[in-house]
CSV table of C-alpha atoms in Angstrom, one decimal:
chain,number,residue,atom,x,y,z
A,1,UNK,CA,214.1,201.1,45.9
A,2,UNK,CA,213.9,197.9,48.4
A,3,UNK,CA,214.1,194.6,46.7
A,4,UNK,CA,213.7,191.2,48.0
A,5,UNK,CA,215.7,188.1,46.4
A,6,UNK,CA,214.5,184.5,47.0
A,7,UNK,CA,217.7,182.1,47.0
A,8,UNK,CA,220.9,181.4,48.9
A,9,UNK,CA,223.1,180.0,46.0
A,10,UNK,CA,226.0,181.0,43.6
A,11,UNK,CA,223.3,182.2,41.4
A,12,UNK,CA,221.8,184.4,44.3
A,13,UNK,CA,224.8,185.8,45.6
A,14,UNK,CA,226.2,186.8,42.0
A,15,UNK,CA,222.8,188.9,41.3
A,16,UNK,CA,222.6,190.4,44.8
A,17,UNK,CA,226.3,191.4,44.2
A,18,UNK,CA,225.2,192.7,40.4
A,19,UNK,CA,221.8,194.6,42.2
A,20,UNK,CA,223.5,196.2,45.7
A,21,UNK,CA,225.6,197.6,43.0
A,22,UNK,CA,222.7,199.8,41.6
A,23,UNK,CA,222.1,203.7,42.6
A,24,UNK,CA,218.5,202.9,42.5
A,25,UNK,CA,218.5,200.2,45.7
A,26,UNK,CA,218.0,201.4,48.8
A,27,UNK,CA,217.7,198.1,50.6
A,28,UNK,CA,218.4,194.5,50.0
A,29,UNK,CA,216.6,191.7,51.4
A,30,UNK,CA,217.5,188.1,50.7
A,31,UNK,CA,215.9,185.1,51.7
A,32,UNK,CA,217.5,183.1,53.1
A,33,UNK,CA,220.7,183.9,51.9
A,34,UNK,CA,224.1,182.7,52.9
A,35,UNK,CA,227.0,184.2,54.6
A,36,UNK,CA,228.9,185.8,51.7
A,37,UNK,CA,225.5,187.5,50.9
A,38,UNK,CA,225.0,188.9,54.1
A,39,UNK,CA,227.8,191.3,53.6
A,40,UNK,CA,226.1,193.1,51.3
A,41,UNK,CA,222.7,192.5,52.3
A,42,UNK,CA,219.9,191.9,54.7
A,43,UNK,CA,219.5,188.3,55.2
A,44,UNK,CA,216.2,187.3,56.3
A,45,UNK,CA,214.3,183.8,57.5
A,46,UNK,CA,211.8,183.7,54.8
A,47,UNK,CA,210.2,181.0,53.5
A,48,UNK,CA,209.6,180.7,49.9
A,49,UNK,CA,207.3,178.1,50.1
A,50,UNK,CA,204.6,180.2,52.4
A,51,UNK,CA,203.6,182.4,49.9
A,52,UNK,CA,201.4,183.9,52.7
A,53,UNK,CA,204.5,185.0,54.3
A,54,UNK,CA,206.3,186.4,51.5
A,55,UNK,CA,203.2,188.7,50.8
A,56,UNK,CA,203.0,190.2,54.2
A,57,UNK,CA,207.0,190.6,54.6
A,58,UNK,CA,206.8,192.5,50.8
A,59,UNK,CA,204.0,194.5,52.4
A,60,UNK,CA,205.6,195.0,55.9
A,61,UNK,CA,208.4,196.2,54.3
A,62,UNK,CA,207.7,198.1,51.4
A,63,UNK,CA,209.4,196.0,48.2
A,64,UNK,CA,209.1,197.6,45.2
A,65,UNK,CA,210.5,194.2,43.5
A,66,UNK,CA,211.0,190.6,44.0
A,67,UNK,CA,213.7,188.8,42.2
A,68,UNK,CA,213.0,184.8,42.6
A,69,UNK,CA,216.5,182.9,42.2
A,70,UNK,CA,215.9,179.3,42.4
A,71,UNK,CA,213.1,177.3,40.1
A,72,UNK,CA,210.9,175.2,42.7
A,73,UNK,CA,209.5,178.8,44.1
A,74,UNK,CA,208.5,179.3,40.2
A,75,UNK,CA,207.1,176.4,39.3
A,76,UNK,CA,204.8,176.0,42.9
A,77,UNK,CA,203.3,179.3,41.6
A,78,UNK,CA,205.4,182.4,44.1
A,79,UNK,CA,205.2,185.0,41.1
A,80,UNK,CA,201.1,184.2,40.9
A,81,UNK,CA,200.9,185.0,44.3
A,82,UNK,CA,202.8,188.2,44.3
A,83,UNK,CA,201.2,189.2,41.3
A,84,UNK,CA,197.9,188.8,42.7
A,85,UNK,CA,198.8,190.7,45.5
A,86,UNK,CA,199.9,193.5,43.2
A,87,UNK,CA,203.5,193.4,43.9
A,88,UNK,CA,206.4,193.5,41.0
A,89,UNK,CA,207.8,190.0,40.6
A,90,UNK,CA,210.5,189.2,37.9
A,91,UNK,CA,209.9,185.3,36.7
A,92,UNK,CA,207.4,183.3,35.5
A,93,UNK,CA,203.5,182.2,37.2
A,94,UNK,CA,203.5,178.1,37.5
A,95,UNK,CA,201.8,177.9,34.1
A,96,UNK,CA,204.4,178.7,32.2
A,97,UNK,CA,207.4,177.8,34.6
A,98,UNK,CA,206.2,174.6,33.3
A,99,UNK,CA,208.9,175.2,30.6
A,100,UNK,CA,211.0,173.7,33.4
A,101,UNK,CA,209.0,171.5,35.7
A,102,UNK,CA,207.6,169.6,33.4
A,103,UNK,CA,209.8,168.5,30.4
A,104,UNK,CA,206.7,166.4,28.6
A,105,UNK,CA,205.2,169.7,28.5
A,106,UNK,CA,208.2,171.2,26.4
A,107,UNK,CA,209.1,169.0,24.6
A,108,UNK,CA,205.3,168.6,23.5
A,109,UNK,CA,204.9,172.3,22.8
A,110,UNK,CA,208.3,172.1,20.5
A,111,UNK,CA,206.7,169.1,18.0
A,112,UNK,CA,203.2,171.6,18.2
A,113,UNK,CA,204.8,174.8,17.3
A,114,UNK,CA,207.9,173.3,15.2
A,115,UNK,CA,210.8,174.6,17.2
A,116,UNK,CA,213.7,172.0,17.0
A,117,UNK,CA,214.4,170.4,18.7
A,118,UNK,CA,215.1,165.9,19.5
A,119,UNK,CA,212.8,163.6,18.4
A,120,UNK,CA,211.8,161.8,22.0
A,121,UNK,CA,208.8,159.6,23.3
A,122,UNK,CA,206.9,160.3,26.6
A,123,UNK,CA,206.3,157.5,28.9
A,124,UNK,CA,204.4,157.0,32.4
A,125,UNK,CA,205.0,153.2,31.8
A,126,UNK,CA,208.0,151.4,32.2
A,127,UNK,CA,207.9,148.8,29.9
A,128,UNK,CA,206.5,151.1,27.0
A,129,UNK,CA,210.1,153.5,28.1
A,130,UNK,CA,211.8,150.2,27.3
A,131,UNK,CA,210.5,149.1,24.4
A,132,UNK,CA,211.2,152.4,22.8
A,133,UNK,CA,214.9,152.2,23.6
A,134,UNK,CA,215.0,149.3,22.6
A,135,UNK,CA,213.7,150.1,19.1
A,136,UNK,CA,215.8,153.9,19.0
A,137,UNK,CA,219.1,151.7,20.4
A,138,UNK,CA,221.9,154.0,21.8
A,139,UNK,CA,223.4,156.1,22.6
A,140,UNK,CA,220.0,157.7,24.0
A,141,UNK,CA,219.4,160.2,26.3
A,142,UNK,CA,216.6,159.4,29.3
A,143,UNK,CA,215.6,162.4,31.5
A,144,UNK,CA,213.3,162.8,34.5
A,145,UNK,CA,210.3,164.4,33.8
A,146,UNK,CA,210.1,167.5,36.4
A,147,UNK,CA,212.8,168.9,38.5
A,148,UNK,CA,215.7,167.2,39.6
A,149,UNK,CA,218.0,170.1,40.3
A,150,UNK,CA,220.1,169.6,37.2
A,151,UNK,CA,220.7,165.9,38.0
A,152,UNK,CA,217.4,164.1,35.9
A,153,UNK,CA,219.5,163.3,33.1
A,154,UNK,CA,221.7,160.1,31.5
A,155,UNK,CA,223.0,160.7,28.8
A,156,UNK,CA,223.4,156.5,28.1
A,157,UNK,CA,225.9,155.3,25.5
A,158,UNK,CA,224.4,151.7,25.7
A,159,UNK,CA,221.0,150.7,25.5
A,160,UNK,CA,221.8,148.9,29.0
A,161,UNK,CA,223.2,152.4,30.6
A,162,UNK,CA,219.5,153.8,29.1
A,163,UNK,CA,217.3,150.8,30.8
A,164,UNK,CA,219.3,151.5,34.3
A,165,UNK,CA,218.4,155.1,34.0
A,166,UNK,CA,214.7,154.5,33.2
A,167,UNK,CA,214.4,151.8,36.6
A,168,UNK,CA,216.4,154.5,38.4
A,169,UNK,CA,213.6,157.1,37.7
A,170,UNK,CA,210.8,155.0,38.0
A,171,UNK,CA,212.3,153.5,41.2
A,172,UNK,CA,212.4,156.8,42.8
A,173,UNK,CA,215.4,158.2,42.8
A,174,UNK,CA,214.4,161.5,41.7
A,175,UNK,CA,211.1,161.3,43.6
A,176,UNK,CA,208.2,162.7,42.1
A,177,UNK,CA,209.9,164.3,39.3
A,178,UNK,CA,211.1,160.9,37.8
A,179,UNK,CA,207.4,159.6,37.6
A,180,UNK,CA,207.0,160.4,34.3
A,181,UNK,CA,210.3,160.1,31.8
A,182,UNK,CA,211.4,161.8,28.4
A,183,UNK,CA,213.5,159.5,26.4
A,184,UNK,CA,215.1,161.5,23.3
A,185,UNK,CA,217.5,161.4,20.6
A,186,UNK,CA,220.9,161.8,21.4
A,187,UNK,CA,222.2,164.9,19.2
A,188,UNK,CA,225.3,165.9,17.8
A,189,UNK,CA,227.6,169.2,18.8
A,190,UNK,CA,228.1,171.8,20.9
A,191,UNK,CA,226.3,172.6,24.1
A,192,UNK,CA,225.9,176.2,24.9
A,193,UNK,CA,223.8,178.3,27.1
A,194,UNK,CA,221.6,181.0,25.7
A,195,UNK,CA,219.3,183.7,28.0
A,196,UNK,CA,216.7,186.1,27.2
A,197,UNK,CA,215.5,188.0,29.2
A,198,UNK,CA,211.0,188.7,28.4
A,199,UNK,CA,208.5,190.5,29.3
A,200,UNK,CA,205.8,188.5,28.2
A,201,UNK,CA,205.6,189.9,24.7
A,202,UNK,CA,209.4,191.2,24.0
A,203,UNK,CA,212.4,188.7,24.3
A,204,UNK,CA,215.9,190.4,24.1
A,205,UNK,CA,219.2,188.4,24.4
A,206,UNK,CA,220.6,188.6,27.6
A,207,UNK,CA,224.3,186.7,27.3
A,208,UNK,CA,225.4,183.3,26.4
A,209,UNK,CA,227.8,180.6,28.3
A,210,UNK,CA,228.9,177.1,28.2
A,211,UNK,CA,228.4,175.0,31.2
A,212,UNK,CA,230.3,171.9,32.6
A,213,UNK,CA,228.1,169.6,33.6
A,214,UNK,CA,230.5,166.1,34.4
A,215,UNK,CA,232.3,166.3,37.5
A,216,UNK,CA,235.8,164.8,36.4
A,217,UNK,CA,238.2,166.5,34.5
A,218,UNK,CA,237.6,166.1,30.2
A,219,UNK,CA,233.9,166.3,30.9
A,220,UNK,CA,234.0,162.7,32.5
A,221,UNK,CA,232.1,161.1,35.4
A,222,UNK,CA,228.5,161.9,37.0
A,223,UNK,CA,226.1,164.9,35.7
A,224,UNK,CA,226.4,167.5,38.3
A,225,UNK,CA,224.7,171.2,38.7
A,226,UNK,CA,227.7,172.7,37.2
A,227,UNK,CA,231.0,172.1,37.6
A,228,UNK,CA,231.8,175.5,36.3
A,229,UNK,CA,231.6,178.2,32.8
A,230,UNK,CA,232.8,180.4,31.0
A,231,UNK,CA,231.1,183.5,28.8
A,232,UNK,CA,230.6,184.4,26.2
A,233,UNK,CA,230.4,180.8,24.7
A,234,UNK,CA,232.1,181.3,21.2
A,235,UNK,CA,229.9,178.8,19.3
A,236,UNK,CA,227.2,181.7,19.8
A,237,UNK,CA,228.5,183.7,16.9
A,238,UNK,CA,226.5,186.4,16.3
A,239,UNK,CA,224.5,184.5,13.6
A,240,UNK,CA,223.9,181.9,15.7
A,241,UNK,CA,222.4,183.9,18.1
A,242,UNK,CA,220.5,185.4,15.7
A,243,UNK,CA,219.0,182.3,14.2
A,244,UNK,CA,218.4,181.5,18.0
A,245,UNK,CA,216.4,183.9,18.4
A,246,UNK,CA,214.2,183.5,15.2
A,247,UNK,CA,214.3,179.9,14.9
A,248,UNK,CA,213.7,178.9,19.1
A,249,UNK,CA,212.6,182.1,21.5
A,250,UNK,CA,210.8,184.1,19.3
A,251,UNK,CA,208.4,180.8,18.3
A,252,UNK,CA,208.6,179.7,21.8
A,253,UNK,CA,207.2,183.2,22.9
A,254,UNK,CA,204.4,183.2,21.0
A,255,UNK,CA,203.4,179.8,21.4
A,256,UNK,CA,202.9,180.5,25.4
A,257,UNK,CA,201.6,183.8,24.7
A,258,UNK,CA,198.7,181.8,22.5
A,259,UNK,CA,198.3,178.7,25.0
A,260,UNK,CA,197.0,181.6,27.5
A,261,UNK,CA,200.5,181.2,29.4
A,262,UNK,CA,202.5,184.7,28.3
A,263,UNK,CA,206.0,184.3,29.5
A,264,UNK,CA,207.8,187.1,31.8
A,265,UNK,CA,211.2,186.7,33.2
A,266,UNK,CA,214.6,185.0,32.6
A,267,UNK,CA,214.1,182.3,29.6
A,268,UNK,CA,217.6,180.3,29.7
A,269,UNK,CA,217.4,178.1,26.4
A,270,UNK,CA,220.0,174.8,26.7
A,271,UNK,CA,221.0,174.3,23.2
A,272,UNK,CA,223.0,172.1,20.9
A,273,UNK,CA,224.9,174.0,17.9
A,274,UNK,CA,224.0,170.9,15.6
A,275,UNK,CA,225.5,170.8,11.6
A,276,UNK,CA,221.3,172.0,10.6
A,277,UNK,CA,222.0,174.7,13.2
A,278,UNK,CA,220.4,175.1,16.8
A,279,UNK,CA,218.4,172.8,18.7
A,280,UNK,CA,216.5,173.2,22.1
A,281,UNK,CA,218.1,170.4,24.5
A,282,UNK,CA,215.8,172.1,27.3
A,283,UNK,CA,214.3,174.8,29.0
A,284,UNK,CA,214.8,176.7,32.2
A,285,UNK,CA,213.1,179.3,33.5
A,286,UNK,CA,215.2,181.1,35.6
A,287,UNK,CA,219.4,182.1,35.2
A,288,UNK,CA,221.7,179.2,35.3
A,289,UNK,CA,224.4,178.5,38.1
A,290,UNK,CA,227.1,179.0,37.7
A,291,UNK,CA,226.1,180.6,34.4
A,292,UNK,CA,224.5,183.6,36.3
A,293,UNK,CA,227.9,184.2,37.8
A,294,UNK,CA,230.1,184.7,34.6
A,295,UNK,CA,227.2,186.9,33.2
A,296,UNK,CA,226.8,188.9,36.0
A,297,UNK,CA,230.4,189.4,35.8
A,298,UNK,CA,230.4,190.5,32.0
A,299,UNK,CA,227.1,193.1,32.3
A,300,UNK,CA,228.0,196.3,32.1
A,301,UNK,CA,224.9,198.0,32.8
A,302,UNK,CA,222.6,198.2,35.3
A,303,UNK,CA,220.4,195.3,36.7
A,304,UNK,CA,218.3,196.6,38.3
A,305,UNK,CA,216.5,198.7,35.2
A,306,UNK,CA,216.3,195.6,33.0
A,307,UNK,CA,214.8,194.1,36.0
A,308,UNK,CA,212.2,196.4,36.3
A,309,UNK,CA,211.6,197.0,32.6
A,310,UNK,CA,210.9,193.0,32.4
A,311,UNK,CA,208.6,192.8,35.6
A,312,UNK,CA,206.3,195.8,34.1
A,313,UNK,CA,206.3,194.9,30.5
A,314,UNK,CA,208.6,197.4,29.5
A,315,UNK,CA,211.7,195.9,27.6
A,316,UNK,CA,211.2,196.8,24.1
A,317,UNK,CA,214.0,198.7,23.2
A,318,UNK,CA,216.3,197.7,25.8
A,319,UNK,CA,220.2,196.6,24.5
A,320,UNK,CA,222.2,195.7,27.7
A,321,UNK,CA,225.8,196.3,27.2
A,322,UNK,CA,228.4,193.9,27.7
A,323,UNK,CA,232.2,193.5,28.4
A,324,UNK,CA,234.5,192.5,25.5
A,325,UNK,CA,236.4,190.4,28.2
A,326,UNK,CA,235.8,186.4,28.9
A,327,UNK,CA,234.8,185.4,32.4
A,328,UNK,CA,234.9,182.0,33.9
A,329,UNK,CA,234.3,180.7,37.1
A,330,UNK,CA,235.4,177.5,38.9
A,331,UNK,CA,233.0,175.9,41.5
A,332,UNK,CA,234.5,174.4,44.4
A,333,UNK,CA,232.6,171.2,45.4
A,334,UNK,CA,232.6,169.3,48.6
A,335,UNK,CA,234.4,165.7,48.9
A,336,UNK,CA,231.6,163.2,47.9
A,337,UNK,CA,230.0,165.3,45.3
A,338,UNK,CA,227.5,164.9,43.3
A,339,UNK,CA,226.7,161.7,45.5
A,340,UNK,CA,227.0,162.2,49.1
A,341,UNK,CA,228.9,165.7,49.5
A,342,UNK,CA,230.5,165.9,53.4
A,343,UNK,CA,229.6,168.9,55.4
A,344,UNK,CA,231.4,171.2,58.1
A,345,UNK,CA,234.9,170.6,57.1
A,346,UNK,CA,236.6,174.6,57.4
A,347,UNK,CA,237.7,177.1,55.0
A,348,UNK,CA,240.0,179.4,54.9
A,349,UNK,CA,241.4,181.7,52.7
A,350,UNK,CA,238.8,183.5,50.6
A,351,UNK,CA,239.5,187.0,51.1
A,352,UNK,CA,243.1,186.4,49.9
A,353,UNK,CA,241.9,185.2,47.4
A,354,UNK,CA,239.2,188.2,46.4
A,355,UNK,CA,241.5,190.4,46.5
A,356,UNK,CA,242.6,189.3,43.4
A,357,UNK,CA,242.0,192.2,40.6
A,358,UNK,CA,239.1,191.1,38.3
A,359,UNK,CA,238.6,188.1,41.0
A,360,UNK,CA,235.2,187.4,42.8
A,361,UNK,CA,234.6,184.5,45.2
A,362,UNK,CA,231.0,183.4,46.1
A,363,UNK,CA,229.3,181.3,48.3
A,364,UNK,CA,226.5,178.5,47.1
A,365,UNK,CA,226.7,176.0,50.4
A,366,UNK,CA,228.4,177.8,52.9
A,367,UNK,CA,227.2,178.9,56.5
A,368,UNK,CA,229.3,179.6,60.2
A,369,UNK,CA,230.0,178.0,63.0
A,370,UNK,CA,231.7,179.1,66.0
A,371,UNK,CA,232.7,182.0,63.8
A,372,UNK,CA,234.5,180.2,61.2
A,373,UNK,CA,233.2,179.7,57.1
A,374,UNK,CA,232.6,175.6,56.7
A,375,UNK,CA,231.2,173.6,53.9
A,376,UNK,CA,227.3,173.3,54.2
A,377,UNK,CA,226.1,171.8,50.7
A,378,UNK,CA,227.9,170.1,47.3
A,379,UNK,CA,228.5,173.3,45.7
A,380,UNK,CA,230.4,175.3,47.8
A,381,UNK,CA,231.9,178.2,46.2
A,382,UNK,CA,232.5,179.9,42.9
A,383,UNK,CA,235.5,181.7,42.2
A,384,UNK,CA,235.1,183.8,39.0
A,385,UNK,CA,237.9,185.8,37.2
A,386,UNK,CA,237.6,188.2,34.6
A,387,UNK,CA,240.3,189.1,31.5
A,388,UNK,CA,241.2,189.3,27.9
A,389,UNK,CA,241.1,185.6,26.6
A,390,UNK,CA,240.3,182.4,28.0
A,391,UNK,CA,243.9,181.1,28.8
A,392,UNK,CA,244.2,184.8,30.8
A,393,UNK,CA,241.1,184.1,33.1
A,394,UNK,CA,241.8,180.5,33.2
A,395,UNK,CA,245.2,181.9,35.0
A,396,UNK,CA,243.9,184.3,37.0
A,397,UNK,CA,240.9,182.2,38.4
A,398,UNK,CA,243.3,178.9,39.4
A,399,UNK,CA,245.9,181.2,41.1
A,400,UNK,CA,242.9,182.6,43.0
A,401,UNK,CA,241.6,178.7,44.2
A,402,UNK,CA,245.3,178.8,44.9
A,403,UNK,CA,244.9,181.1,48.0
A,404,UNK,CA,242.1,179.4,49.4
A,405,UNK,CA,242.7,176.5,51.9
A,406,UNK,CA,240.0,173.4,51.8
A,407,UNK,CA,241.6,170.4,52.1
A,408,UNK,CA,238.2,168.7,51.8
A,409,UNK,CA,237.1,170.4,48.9
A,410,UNK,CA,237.8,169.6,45.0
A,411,UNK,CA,237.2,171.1,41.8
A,412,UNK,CA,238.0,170.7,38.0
A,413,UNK,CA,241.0,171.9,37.0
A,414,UNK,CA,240.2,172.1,33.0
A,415,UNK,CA,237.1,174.5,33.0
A,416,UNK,CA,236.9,176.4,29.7
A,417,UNK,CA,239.3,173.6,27.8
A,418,UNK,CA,237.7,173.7,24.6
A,419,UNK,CA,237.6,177.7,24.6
A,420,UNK,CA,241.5,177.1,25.3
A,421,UNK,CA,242.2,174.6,22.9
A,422,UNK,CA,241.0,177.1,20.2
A,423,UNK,CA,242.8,180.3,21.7
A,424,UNK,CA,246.2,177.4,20.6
């Protein structure tokens, strides 16, 4: 079986590490890829965005399946196009990827369908995104409407901190996607990350982490795309991911299925474990990153099956197993990040540190030059360790960083503290 994978991050390079490990693959394309990926695959100079090309490169080539990473190709309509063209996609058409790209639209279809959720006012007006602070006071959270990769959000403790946000959107700084804003209730508890993965009719749970958004150490500092996590998040106990799935997915997947817009592909739920019980915080559409990384680490079967059992509407019955064992990875971020990361400084190390047992390093914003690995983006690497408990990886994965040599790179040195702090 050839498949094609559309992305060069972490997130890409953990499920084309999970996929080239399949007996059913025969080839692996990814576009465009990034050096640690191209040792295990065929990189390729694709271009998501011409959907054109992507149909006559699946053609060309034969693919019996493509896997679509990243979210902008989802929501600007990729998996319509291959669909149309008959060719097996895994992910969402732009309808429902709207689930991501368009947070009004969410958080409107969770007050229509009663899936809980925030309570939140939608604003294309600045003063009227004001006045509503004003009125709710703080602390408030103010999010961009559309995409912002993982950035659109202030979580403001002050009405002041919420009125910067709301000129900072408006203003531009997330471009088009901060034209419209969300402004919601700040809510109490736990984050945790929950993922199904759907065929348009069946949902089946498909792993749960806990991300680390702030880039300083004790969750402190700017939002980021993820810092790093650790699975399985423990404040998913089985009956809360049972009342997760009744109480959020199963309503959500039915609700699209009735607006016309049936939903196929990953569905990655960002919750808060709230005292009343789970809450939907947002949507994605696709895995998260680094969250794909510690799942793919933990599932024990097959990929590329559930994959195809989800792209042909065939997942009823399907139970993926998974390992008993906590994984966690640590990103390693370039100086300047989130703000102004610096490129092209050199590093060196990595494979000492791979071979680590239970350790995997990959690349997010990597590429060569002059035959050496330098820093080409703000998230750079992951390093992902697998054991018993969640002190034990935390081990394992820090002495592994410990091998690799970046003097201009940084990372948290805390990720999976609260895990930790109840292993005590």
């Amino acid at each position: 079986m050839k498949v094609l994978l559309i992305g060069s991050g972490g997130r890409e390079h953990a499920l084309a590490w999970k996929i080239a490990a399949s007996p059913l693959l025969s080839w692996l394309y990814c576009a465009p890829g990034n050096p640690g990926m191209a040792k295990i695959a065929e990189n390729i100079d694709l271009n998501a965005a011409d959907h054109a090309a992507v149909v006559a490169f699946c053609r060309k080539n034969y693919i019996d399946l493509v896997m679509i990473g990243p979210e902008a190709p989802l929501v600007n309509g990729l998996a319509d196009t291959l669909r149309n063209a008959r060719i097996r996609v895994v992910g969402p058409g732009a309808s429902a990827a709207q689930l991501e790209g368009s947070k009004g639209f969410t958080k409107d279809l969770c007050a229509r369908f009663a899936i809980p959720t925030a309570v939140y006012g939608r604003f294309n007006n600045i003063a009227e995104a004001k006045a509503y602070i004003h009125a709710q006071g703080a602390p408030i959270v103010v999010k961009a409407d559309g995409l912002a990769a993982g950035k659109g959000v202030v979580v403001a403790m002050t009405v002041k901190e919420a009125l910067v946000a709301v000129d900072a959107c408006f203003d531009g700084m997330f471009g088009p996607a901060g034209s419209e804003v969300v402004v919601e209730e700040f809510l109490q508890g736990e984050e945790a990350s929950f993922f199904c993965l759907c065929d348009g009719t069946t949902a089946i749970p498909f792993g749960t982490a806990q991300d680390h958004k702030r880039v300083g150490e004790g969750d402190s500092g700017l939002n980021t795309g993820g810092m790093g996590a650790y699975s399985p998040a423990f404040v998913m106990t089985p009956d809360m991911v049972e009342r997760t799935m009744r109480e959020v997915i199963e309503p959500t997947m039915k609700a699209m299925a009735e607006i016309g817009t049936p939903f196929n592909g990953i569905l990655f739920a960002g919750l808060i474990i709230t005292a009343d019980g789970p809450k939907l915080v947002e949507y994605n559409v696709r895995f998260g990153d680094p969250e794909c990384q510690v799942l793919m680490m933990r599932l024990q079967d097959d990929l590329l099956p559930l994959l195809i059992a989800a792209a042909d509407g065939k997942l009823a019955g399907y139970e993926p197993a998974w390992s008993d064992d906590v994984s966690l990875t640590v990103v390693l971020v370039a100086k300047g990040y989130p703000e102004a990361p610096e490129k092209g400084s050199v590093i060196e190390g990595i494979e000492e540190a791979a071979a680590l047992p239970n350790v995997l390093v990959l690349h997010a914003g990597t590429a060569l030059q002059d035959g050496k690995l330098i820093a080409n983006g703000g998230r750079v690497l992951n390093v992902i360790a697998r054991d018993k408990t969640i002190k034990e990886t935390q081990r394992k994965a820090y002495a592994a960083i410990g091998k690799i040599r970046w003097p201009d790179g940084f990372w948290r040195s805390d990720i999976g503290w609260r895990a930790a702090t109840r292993e005590s």
